[in-house]
JSON list of C-alpha atoms and ligand atoms in Angstrom, two decimals:
[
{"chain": "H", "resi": 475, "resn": "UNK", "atom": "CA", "xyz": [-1.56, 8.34, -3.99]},
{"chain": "H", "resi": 476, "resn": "UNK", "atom": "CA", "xyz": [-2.53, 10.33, -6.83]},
{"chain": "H", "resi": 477, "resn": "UNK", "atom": "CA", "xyz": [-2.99, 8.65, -10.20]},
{"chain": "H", "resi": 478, "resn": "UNK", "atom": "CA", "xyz": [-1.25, 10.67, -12.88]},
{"chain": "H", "resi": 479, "resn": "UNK", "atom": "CA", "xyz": [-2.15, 10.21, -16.81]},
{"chain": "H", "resi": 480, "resn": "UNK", "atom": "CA", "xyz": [0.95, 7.77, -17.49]},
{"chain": "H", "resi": 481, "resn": "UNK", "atom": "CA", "xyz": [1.98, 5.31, -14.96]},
{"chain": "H", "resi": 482, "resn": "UNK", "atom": "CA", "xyz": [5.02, 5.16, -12.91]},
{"chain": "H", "resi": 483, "resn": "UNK", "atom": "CA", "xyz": [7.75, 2.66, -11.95]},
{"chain": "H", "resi": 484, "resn": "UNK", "atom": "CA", "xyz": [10.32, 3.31, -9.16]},
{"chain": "H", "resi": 485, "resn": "UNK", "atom": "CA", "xyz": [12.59, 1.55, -6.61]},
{"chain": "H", "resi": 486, "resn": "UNK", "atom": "CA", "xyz": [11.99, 1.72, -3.16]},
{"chain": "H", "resi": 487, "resn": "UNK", "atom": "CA", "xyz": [14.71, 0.52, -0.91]},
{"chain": "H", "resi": 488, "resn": "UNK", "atom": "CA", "xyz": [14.06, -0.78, 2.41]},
{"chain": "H", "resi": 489, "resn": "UNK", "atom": "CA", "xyz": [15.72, -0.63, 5.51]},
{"chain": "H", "resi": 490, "resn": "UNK", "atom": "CA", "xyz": [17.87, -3.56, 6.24]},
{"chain": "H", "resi": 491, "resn": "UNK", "atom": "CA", "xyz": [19.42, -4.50, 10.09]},
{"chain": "H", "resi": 492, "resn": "UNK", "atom": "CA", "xyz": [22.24, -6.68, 9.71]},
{"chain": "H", "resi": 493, "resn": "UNK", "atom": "CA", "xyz": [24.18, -8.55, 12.35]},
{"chain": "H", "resi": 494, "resn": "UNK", "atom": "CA", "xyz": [26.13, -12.01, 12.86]},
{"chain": "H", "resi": 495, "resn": "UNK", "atom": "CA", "xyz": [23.01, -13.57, 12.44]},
{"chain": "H", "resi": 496, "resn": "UNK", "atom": "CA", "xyz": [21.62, -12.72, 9.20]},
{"chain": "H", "resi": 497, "resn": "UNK", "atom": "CA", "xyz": [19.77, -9.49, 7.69]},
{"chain": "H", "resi": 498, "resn": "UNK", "atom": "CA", "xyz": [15.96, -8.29, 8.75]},
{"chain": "H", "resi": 499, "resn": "UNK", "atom": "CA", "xyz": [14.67, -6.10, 5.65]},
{"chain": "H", "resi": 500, "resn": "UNK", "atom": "CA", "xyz": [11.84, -3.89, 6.77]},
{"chain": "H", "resi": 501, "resn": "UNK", "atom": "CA", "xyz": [9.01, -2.78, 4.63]},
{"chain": "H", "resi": 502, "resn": "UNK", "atom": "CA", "xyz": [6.53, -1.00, 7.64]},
{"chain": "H", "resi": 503, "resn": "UNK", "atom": "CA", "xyz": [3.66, 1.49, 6.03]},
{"chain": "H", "resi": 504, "resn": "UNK", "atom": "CA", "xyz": [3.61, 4.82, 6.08]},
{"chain": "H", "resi": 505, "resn": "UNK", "atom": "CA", "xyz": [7.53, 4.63, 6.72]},
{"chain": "H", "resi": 506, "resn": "UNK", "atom": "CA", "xyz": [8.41, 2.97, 3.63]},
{"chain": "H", "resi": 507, "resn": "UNK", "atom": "CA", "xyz": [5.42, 1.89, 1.82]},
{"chain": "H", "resi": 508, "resn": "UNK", "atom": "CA", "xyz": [3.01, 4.21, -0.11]},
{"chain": "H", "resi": 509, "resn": "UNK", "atom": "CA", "xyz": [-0.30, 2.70, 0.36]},
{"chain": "H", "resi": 510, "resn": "UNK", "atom": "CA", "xyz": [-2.22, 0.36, 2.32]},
{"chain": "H", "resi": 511, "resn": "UNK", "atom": "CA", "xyz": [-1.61, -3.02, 2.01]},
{"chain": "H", "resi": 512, "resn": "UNK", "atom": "CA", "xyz": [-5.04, -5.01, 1.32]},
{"chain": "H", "resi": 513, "resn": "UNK", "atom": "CA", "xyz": [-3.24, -8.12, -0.29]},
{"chain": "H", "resi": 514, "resn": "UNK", "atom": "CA", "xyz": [-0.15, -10.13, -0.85]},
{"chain": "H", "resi": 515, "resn": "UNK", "atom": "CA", "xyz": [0.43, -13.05, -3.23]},
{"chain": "H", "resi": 516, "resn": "UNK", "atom": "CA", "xyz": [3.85, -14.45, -3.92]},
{"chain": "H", "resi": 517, "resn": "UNK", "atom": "CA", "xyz": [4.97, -16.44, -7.27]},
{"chain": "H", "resi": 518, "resn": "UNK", "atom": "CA", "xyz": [7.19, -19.18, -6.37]},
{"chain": "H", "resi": 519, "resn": "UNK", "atom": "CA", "xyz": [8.14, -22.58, -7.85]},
{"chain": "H", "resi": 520, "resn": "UNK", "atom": "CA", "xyz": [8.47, -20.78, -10.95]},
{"chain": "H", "resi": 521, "resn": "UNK", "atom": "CA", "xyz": [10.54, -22.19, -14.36]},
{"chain": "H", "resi": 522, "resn": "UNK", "atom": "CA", "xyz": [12.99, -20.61, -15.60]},
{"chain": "H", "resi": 523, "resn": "UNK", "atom": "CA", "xyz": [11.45, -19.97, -18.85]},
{"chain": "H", "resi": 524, "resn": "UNK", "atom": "CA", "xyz": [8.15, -19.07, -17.25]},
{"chain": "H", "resi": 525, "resn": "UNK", "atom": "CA", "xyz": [6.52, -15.46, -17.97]},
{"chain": "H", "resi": 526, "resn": "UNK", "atom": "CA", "xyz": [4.41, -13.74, -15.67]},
{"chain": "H", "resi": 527, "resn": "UNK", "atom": "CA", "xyz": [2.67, -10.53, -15.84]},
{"chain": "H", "resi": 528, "resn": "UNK", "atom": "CA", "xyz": [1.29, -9.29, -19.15]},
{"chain": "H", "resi": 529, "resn": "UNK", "atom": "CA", "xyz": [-1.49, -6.64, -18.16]},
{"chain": "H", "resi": 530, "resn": "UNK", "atom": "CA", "xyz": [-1.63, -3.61, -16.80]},
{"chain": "H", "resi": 531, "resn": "UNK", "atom": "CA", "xyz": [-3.81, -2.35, -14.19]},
{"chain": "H", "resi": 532, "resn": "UNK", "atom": "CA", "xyz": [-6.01, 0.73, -13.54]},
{"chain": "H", "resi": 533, "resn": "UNK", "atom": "CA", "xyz": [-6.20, 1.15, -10.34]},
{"chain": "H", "resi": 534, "resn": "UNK", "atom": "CA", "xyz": [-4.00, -1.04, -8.69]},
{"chain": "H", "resi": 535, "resn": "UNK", "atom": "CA", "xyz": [-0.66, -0.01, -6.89]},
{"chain": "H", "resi": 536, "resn": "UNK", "atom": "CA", "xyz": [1.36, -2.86, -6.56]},
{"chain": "H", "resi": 537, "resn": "UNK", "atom": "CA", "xyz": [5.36, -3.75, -4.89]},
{"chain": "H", "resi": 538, "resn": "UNK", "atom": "CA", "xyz": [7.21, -6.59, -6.07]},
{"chain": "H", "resi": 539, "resn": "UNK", "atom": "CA", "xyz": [9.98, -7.77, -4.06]},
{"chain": "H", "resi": 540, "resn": "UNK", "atom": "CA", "xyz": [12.36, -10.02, -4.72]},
{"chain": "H", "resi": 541, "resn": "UNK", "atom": "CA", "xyz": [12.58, -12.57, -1.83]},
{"chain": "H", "resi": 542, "resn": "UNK", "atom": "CA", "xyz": [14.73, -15.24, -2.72]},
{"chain": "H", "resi": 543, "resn": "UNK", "atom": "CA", "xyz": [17.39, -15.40, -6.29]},
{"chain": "H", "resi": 544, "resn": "UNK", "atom": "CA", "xyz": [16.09, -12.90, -9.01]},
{"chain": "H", "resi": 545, "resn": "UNK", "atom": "CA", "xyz": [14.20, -12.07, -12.21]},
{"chain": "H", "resi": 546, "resn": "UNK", "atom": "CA", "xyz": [13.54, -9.53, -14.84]},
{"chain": "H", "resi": 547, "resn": "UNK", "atom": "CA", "xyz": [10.38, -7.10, -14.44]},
{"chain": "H", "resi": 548, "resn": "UNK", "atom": "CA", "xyz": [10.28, -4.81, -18.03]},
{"chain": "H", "resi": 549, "resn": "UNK", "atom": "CA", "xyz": [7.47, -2.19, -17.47]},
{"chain": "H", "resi": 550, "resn": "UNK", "atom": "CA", "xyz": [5.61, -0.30, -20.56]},
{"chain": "H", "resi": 551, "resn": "UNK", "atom": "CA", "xyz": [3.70, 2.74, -19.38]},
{"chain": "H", "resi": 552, "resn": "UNK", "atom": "CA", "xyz": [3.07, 4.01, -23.02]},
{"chain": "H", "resi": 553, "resn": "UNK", "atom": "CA", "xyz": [5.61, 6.49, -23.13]},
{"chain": "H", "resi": 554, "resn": "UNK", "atom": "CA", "xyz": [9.17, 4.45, -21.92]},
{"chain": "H", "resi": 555, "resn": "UNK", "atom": "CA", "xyz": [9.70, 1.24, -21.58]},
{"chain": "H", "resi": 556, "resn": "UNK", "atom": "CA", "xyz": [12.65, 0.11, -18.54]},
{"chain": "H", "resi": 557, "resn": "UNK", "atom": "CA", "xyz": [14.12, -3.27, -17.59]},
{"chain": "H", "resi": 558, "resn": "UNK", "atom": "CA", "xyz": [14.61, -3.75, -13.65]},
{"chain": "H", "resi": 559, "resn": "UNK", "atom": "CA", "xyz": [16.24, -7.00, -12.69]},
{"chain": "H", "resi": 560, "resn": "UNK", "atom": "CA", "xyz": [15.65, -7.48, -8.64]},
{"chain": "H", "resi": 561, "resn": "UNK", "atom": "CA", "xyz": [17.80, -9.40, -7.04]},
{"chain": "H", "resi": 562, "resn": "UNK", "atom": "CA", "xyz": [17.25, -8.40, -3.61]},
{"chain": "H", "resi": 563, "resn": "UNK", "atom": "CA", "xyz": [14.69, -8.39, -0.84]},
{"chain": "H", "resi": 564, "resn": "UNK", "atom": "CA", "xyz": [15.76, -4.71, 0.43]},
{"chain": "H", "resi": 565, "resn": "UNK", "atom": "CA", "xyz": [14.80, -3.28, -3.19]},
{"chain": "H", "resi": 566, "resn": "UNK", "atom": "CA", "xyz": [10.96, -2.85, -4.01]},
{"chain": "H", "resi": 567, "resn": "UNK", "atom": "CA", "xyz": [9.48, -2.23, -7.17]},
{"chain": "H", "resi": 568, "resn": "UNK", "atom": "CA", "xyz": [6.65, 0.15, -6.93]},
{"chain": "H", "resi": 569, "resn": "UNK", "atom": "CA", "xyz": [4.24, 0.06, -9.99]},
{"chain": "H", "resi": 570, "resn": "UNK", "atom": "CA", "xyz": [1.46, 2.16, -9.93]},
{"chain": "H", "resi": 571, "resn": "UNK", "atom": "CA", "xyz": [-1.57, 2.01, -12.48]},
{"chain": "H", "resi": 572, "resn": "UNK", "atom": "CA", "xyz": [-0.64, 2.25, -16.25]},
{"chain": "H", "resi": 573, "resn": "UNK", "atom": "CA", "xyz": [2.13, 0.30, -16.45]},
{"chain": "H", "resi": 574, "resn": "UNK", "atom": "CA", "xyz": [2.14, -2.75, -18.45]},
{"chain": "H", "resi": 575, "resn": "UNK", "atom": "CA", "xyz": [4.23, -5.14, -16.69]},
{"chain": "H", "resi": 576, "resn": "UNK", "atom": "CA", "xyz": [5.70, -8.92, -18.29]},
{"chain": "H", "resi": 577, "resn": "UNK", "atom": "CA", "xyz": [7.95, -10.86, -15.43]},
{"chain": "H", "resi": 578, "resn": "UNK", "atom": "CA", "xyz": [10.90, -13.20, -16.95]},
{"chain": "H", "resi": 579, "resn": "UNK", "atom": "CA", "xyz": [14.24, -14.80, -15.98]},
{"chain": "H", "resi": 580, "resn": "UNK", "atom": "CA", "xyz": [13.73, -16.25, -12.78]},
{"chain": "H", "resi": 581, "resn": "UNK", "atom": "CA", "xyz": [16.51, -17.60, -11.14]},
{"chain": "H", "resi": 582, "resn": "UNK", "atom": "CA", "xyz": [16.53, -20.96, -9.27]},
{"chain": "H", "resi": 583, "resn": "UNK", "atom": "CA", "xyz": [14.57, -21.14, -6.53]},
{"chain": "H", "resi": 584, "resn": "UNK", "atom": "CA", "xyz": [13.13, -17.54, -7.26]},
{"chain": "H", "resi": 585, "resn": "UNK", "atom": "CA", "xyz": [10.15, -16.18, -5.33]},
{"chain": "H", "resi": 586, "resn": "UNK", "atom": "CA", "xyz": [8.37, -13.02, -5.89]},
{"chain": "H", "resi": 587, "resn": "UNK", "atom": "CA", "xyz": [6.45, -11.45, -3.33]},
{"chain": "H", "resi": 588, "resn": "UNK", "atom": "CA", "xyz": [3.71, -8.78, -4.38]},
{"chain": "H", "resi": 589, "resn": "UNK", "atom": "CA", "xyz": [2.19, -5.98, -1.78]},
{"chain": "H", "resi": 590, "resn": "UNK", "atom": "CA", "xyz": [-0.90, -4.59, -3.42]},
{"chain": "H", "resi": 591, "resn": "UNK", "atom": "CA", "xyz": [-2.96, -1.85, -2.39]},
{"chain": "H", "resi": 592, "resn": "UNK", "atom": "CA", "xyz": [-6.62, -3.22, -3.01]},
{"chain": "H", "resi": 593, "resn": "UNK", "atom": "CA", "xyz": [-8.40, -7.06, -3.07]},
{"chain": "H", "resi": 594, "resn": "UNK", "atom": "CA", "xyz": [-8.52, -9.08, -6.50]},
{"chain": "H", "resi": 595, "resn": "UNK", "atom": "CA", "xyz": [-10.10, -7.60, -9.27]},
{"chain": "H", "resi": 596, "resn": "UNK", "atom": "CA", "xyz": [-10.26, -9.31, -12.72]},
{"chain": "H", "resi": 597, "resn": "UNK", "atom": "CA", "xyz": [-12.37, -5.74, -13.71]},
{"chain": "H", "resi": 598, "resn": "UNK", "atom": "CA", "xyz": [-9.03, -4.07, -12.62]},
{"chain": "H", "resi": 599, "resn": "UNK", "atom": "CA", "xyz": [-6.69, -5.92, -15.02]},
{"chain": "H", "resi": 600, "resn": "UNK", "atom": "CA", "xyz": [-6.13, -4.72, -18.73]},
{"chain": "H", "resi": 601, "resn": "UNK", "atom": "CA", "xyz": [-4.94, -7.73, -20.18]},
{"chain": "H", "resi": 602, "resn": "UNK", "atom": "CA", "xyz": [-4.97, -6.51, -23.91]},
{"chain": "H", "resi": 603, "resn": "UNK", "atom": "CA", "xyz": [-1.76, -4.76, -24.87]},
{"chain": "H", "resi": 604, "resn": "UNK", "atom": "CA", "xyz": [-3.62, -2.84, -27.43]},
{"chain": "H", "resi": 605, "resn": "UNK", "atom": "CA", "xyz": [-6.25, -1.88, -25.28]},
{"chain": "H", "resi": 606, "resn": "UNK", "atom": "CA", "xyz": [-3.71, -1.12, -22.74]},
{"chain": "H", "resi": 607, "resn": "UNK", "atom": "CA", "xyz": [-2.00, 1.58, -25.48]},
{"chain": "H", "resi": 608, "resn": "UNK", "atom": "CA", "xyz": [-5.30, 2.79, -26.60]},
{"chain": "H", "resi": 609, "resn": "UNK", "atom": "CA", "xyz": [-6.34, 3.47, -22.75]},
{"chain": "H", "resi": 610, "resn": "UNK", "atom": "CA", "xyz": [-3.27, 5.43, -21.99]},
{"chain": "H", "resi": 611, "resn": "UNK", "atom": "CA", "xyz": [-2.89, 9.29, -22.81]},
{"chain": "A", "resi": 634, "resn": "TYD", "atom": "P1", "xyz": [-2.34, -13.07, -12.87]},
{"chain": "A", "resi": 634, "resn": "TYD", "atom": "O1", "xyz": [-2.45, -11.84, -12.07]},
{"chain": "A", "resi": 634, "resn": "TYD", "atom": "O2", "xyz": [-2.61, -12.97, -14.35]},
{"chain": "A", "resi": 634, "resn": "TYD", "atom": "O3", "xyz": [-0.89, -13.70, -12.68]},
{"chain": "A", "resi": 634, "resn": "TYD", "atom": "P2", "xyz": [0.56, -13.11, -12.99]},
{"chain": "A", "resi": 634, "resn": "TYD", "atom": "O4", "xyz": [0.43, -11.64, -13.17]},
{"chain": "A", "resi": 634, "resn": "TYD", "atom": "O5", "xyz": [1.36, -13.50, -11.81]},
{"chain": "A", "resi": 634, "resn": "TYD", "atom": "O6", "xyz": [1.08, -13.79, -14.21]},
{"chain": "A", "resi": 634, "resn": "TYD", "atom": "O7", "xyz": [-3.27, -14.18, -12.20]},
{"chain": "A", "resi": 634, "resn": "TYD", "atom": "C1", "xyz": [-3.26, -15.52, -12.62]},
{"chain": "A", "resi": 634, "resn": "TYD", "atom": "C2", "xyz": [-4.59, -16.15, -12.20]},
{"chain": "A", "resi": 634, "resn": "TYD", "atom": "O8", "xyz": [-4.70, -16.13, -10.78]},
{"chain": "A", "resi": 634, "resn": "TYD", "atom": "C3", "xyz": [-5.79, -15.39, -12.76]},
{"chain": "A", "resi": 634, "resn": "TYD", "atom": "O9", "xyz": [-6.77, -16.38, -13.13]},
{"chain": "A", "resi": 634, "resn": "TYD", "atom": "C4", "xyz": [-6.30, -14.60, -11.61]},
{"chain": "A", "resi": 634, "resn": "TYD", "atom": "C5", "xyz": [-5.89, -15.41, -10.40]},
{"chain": "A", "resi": 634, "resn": "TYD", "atom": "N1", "xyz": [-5.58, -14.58, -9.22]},
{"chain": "A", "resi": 634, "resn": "TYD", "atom": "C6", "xyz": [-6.42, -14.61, -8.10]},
{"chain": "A", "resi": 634, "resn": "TYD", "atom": "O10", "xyz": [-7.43, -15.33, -8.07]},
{"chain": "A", "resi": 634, "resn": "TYD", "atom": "N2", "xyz": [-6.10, -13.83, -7.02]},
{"chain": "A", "resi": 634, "resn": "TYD", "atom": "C7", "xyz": [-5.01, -13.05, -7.00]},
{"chain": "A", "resi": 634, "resn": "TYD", "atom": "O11", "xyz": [-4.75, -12.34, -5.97]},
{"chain": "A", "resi": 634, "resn": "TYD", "atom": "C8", "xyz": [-4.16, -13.00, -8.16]},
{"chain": "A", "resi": 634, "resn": "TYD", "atom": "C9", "xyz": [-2.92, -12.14, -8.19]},
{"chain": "A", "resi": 634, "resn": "TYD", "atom": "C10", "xyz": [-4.48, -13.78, -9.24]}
]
């Protein structure tokens, strides 16, 4: 994907087959996911009043799906700032580099699952929301 000079948020929604027994959601590259995925991590056991995120990154495309309950992702890519609450696995969040991300209001039993396109980084992560503003054009 091409990097543009402000980052982008969007939601992807996934193909879902439903039947007596319960619902598969389908997330299968280059159908339905725009890069390659090189990693996945998932947040879980989280508090309620826990906050992840807080950085943005400059390189990284990342997904976050909502696999179990729900939380609040607000994204910052120096021009708008959006609230997304996902409460579903067949919805995707798509974040590409740029966007200053904070993660809030998990539900019980919440669990966040992240596709990302390249390995861990620290050199990747802009963890300095004034850096972050100053680096963005
Ligand atoms: P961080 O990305 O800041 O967490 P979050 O965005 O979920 O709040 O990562 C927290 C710590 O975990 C940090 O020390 C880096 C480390 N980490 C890894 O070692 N590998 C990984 O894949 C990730 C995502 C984080």
């Amino acid at each position: 994907m091409q990097k543009s000079s402000y980052g982008h948020v969007s939601l992807l929604e996934a193909p879902c087959l439903i039947d007596s027994r319960g619902t598969l959601t389908i997330y299968e590259g280059p159908y339905d996911l725009p890069f390659q995925v090189k990693r996945i991590y998932i947040l879980h056991s989280l508090p309620h009043n826990s906050v992840r995120g807080g950085h943005a990154h400059r390189n990284l495309f990342q997904i976050l799906i909502a696999a179990s309950g729900s939380f609040t992702v607000t994204t910052d890519n120096g021009l708008e700032r959006s609230s997304w609450t996902l409460a579903s696995p067949k919805h995707g969040l798509l974040i590409t580099p740029g966007v200053w991300r904070e993660i809030r209001d998990f539900s019980p039993n919440s669990s966040c699952v992240v596709l990302a396109s390249e390995l861990y980084d620290e050199s990747d992560y802009i963890r300095d929301y004034s850096q972050f503003r100053s680096s963005v054009s």
